[in-house]
mmCIF file of C-alpha atoms in Angstrom:
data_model
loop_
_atom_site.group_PDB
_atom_site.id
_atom_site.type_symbol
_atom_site.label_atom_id
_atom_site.label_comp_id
_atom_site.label_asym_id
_atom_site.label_seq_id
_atom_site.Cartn_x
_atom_site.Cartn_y
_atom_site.Cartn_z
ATOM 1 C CA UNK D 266 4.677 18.517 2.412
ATOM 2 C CA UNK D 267 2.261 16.662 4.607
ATOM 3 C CA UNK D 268 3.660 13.830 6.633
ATOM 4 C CA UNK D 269 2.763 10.730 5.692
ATOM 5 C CA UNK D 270 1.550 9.686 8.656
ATOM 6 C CA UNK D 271 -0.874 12.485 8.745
ATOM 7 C CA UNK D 272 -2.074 11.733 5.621
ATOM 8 C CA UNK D 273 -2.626 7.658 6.939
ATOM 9 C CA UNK D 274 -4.186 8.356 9.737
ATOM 10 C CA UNK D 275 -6.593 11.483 7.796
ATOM 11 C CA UNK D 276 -7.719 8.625 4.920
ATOM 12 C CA UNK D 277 -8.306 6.288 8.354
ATOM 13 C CA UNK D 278 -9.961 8.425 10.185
ATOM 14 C CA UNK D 279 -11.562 11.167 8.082
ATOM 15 C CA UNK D 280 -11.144 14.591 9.101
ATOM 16 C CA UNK D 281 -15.042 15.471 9.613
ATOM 17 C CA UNK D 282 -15.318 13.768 12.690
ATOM 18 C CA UNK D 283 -13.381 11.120 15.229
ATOM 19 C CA UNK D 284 -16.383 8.310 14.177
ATOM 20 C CA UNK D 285 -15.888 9.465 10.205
ATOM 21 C CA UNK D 286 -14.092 5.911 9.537
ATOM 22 C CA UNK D 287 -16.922 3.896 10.700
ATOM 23 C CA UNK D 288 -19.325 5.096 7.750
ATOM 24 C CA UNK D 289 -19.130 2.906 4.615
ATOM 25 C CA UNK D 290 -17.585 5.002 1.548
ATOM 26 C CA UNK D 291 -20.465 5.855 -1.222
ATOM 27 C CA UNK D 292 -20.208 2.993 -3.509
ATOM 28 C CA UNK D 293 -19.515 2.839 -6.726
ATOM 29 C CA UNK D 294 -22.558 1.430 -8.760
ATOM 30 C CA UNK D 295 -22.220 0.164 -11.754
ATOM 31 C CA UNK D 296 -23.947 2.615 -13.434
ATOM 32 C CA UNK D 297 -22.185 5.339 -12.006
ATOM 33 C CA UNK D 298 -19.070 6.374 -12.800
ATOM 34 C CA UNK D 299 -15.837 6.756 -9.993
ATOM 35 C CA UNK D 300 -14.972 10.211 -11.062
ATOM 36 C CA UNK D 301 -17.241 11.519 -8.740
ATOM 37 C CA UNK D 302 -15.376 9.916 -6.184
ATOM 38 C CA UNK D 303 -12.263 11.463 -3.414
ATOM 39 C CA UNK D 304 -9.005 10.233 -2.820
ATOM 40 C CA UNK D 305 -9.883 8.852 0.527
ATOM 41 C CA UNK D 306 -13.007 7.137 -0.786
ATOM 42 C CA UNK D 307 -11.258 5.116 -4.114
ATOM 43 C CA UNK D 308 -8.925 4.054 -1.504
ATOM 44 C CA UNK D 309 -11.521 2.853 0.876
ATOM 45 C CA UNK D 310 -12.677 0.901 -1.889
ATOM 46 C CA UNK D 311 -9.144 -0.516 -2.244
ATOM 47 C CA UNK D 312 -9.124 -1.285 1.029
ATOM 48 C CA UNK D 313 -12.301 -3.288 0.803
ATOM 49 C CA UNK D 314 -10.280 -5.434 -1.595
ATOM 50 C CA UNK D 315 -6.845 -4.901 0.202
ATOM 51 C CA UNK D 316 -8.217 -6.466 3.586
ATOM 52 C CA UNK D 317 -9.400 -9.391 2.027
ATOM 53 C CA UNK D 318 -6.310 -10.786 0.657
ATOM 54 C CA UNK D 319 -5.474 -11.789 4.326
ATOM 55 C CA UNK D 320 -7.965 -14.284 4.594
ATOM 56 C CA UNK D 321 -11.052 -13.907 7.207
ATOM 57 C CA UNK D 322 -11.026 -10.744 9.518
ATOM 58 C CA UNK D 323 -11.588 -11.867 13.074
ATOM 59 C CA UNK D 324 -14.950 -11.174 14.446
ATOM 60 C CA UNK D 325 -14.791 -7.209 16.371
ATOM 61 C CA UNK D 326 -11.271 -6.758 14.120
ATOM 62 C CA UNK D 327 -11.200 -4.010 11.532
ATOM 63 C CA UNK D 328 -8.667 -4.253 8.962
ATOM 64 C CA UNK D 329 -7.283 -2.014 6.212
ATOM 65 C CA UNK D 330 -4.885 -2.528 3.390
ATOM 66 C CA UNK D 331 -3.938 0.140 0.567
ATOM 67 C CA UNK D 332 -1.472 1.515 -0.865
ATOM 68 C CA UNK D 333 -1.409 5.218 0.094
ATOM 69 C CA UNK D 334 1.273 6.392 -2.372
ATOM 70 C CA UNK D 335 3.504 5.948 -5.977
ATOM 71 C CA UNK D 336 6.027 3.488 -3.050
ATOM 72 C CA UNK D 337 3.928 3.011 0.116
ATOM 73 C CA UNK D 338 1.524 0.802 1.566
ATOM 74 C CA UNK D 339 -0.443 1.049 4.468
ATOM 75 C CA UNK D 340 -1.892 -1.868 7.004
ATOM 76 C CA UNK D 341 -3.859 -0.893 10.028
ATOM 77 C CA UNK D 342 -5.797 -3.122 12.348
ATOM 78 C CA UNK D 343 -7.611 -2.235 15.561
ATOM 79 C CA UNK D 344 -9.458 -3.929 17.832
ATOM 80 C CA UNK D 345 -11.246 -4.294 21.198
ATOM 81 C CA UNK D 346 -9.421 -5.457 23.868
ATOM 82 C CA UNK D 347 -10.258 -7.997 26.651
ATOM 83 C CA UNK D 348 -10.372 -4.761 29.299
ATOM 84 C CA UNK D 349 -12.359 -2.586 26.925
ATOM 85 C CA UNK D 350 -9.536 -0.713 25.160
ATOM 86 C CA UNK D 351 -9.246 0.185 21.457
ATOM 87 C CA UNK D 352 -5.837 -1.277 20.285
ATOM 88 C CA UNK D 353 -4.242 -0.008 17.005
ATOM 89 C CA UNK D 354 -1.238 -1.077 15.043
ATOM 90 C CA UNK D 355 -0.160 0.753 11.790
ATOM 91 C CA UNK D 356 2.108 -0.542 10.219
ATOM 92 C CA UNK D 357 4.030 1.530 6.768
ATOM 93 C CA UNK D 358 5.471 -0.671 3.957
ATOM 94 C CA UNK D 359 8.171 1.439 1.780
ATOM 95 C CA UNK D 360 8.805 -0.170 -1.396
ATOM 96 C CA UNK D 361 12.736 0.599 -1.914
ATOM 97 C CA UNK D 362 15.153 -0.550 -4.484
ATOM 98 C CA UNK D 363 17.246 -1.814 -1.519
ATOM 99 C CA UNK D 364 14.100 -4.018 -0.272
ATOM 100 C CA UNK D 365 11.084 -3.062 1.626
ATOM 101 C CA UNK D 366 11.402 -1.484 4.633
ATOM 102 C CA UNK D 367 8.881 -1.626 6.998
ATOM 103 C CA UNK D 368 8.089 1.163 9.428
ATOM 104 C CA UNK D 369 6.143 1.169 12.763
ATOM 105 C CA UNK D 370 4.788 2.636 15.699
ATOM 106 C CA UNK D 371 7.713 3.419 18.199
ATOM 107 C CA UNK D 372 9.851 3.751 15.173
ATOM 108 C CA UNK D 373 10.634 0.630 14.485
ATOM 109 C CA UNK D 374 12.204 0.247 11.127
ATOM 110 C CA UNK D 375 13.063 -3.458 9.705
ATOM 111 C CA UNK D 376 13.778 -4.563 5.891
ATOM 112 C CA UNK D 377 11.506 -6.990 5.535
ATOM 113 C CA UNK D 378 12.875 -10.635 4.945
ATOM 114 C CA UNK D 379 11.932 -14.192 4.095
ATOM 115 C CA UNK D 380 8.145 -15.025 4.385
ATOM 116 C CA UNK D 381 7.025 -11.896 5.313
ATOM 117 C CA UNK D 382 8.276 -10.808 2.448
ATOM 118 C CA UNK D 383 7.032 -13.260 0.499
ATOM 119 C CA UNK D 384 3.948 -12.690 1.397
ATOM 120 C CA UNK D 385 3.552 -9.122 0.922
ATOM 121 C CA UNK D 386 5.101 -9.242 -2.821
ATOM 122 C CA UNK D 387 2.261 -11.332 -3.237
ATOM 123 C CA UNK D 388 -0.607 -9.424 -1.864
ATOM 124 C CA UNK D 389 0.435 -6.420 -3.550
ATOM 125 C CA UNK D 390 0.563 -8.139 -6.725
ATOM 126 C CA UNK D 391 -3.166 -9.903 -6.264
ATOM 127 C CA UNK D 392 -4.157 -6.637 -5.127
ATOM 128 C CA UNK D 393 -3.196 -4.931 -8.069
ATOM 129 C CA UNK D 394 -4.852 -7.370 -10.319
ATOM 130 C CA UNK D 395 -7.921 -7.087 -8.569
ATOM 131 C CA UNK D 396 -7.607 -3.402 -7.757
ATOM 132 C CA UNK D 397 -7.259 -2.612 -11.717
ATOM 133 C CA UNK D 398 -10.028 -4.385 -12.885
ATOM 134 C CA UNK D 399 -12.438 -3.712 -10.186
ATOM 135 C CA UNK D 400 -11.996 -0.193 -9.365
ATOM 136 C CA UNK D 401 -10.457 1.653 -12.249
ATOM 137 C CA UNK D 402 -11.275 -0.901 -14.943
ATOM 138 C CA UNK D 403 -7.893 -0.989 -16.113
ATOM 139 C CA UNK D 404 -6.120 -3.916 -17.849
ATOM 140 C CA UNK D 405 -3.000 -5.084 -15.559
ATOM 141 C CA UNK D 406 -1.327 -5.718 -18.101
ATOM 142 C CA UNK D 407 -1.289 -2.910 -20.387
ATOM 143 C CA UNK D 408 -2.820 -0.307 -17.958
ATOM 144 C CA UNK D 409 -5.091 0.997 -20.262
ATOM 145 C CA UNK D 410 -8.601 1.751 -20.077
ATOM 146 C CA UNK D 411 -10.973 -1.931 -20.339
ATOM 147 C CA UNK D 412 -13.885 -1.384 -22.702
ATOM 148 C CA UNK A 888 5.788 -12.417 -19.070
ATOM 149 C CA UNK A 889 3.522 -14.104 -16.601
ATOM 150 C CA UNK A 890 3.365 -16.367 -13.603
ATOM 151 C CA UNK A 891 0.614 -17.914 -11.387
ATOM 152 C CA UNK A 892 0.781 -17.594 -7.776
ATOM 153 C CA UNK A 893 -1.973 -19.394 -5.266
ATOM 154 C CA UNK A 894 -5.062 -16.910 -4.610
ATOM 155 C CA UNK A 895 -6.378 -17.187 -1.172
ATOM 156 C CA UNK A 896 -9.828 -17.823 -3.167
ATOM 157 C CA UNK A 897 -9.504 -19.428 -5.800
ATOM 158 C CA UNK A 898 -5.886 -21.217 -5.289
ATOM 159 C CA UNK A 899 -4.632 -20.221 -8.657
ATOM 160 C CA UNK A 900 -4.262 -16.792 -9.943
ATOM 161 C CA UNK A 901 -2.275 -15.398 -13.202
ATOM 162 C CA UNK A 902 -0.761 -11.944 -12.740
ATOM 163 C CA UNK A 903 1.958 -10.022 -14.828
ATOM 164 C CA UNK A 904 5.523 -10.283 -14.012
ATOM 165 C CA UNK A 905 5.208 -6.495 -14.233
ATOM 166 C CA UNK A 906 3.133 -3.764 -16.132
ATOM 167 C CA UNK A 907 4.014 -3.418 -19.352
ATOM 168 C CA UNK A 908 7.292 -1.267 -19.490
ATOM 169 C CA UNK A 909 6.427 1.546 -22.017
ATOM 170 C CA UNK A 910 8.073 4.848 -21.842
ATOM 171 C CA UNK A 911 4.270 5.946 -22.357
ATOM 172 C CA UNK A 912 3.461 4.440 -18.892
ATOM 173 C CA UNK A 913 3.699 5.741 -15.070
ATOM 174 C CA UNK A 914 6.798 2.430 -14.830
ATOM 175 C CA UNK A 915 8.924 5.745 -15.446
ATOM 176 C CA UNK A 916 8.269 7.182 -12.472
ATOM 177 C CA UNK A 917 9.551 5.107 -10.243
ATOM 178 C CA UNK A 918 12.092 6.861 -8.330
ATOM 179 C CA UNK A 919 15.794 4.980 -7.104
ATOM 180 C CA UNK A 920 16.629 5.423 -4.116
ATOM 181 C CA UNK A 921 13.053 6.330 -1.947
ATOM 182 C CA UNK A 922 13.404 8.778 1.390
ATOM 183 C CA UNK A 923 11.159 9.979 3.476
ATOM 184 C CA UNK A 924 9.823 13.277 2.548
ATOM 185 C CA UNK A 925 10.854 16.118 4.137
ATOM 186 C CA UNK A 926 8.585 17.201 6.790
ATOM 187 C CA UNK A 927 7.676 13.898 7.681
ATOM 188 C CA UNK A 928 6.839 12.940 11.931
ATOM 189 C CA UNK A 929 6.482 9.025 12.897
ATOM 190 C CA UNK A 930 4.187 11.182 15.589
ATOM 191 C CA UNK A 931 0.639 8.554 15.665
ATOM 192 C CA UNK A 932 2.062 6.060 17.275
ATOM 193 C CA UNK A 933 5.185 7.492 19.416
ATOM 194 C CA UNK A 934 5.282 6.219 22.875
ATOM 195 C CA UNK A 935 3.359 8.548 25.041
ATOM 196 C CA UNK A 936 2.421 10.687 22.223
ATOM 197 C CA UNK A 937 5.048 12.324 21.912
ATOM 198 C CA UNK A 938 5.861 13.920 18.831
ATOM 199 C CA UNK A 939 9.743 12.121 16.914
ATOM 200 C CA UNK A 940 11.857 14.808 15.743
ATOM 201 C CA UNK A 941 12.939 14.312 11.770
ATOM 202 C CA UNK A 942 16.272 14.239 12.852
ATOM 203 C CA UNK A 943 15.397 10.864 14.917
ATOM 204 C CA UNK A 944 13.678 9.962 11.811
ATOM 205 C CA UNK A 945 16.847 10.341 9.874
ATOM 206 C CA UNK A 946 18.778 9.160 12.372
ATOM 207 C CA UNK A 947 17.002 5.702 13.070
ATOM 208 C CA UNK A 948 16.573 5.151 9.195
ATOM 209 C CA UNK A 949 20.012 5.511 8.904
ATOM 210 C CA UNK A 950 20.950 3.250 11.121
ATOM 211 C CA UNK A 951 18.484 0.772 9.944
ATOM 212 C CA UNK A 952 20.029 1.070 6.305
ATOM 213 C CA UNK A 953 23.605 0.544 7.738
ATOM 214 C CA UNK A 954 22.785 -2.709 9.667
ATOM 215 C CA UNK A 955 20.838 -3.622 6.519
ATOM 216 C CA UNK A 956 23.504 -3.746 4.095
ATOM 217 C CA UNK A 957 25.265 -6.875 4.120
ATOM 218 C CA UNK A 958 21.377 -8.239 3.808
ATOM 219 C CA UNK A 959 20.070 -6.234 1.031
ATOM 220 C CA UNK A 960 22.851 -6.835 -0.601
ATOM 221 C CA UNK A 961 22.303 -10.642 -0.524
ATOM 222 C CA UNK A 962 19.097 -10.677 -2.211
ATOM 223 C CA UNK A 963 18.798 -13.088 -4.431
ATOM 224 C CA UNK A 964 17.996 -11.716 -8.265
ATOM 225 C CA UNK A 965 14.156 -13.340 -8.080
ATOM 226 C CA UNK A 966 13.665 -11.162 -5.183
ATOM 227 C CA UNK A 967 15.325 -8.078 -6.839
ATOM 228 C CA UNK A 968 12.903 -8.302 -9.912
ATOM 229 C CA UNK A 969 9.568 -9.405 -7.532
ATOM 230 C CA UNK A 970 10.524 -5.910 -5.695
ATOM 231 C CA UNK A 971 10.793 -4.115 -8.410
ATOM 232 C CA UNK A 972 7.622 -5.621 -9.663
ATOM 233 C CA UNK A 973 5.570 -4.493 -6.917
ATOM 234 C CA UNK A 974 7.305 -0.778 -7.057
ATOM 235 C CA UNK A 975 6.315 -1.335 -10.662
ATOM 236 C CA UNK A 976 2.332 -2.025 -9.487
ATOM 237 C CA UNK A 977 2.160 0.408 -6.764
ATOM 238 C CA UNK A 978 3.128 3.414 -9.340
ATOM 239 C CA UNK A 979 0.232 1.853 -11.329
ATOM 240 C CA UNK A 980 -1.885 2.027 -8.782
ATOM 241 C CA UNK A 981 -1.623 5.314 -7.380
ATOM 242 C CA UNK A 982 -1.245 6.546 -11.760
ATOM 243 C CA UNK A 983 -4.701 4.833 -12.209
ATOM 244 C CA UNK A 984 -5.905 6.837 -8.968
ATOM 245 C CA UNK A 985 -4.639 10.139 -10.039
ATOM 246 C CA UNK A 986 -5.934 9.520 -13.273
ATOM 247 C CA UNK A 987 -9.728 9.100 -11.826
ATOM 248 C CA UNK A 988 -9.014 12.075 -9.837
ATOM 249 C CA UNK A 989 -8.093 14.155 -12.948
ATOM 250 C CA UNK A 990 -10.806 12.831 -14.427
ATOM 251 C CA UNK A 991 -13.234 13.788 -12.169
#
């Protein structure tokens, strides 16, 4: 089974090229419908709702939000340093019975508590929402199909 | 069921406790008790890129889980049920993917 992680960093990176992620996914128009769409591109345009639920991405930031699987979510930012240098963070959200447990670079593992928390429950539910309607058309509430 | 939580845009947003539970519906298919897959490598981001055996994988999560106890444990029920909401939504989510993808 492919590792998660290679799986992250394929749908952040692409696997054409090392500059793949910088091209904007093929967009959905409203005339056109998503099943000619990838995996890595309807998630792309999750992310483009995803990274918005943080408020306003600092200027030379890139941010991405998703959720990559049926129980985990994915939030990467990188940026360029003061010296030049790309930095990264990655940062995997498992959504457990037990709690979520957070999972970084270094392997850092943490349940996530109190505001963070909080906070997270809460984007994933707005992101949902939006996520439903705006990408698959789908009621939240019932999951079906919107007419 | 429904609640309304503040939206970063428009300060007021009404979303489902959780999707509806139907046996008809991906809700079933949420899994107790998540691991990490087999296979899996916490190698992007491993100090000097070097690659983290699954047995450290195991190891560390199991550590983590032990120290975690006496916390997870203490979760209060509103917590319990937002969790399970959002495993709820994220098995949505990645349904209503998979479903596009079959589609396709």
């Amino acid at each position: 089974m492919a590792s998660v992680w290679t799986k992250t960093l394929s749908l952040l990176t692409g696997s054409e090229s090392s500059i793949d992620y910088l091209k904007m996914p093929k967009r959905a128009k409203a005339s056109r419908p998503l099943k000619s769409l990838t995996k890595r591109e309807l998630l792309q345009l999750e992310s483009e709702i995803g990274r918005q639920l943080f408020g306003e991405i600092p200027k030379g930031h890139s941010r991405e939000f998703f959720h990559l699987d049926d129980k985990t979510w994915i939030w990467h930012e990188d940026f360029i340093d003061v010296n030049g240098k790309k930095q990264t963070a990655t940062t995997k959200y498992e959504i457990t019975d037990a709690g979520v447990l957070k999972v970084q670079e270094g392997a850092r593992y943490s349940y996530l508590e109190g505001q963070e928390l909080d906070n997270l429950l809460v984007a994933i539910q707005l992101y949902y929402e939006k996520v439903m309607r705006k990408v698959y058309h789908r009621d939240p509430n019932t999951g079906q199909k919107l007419i | 069921m429904q609640k309304t939580i503040t939206n970063l845009e428009t300060g007021e947003f009404i979303v489902p406790e959780t999707p509806k539970n139907s046996s008809e519906f991906p809700i079933d298919r949420v899994k107790i008790g998540t691991e990490f897959s087999s296979g899996d490598q916490l190698d992007l981001h491993a100090a000097g890129g070097e690659l983290m055996s699954l047995e450290a994988v195991r190891m560390a999560r199991a550590a983590v889980e032990s120290a975690s106890y006496g916390v997870t444990q203490e979760v209060p029920i509103s917590m319990k049920e937002r969790i399970q909401s959002a495993q709820f939504a994220t098995a949505w989510l990645d349904y209503a993917l998979n479903e596009e993808l079959k589609a396709a």
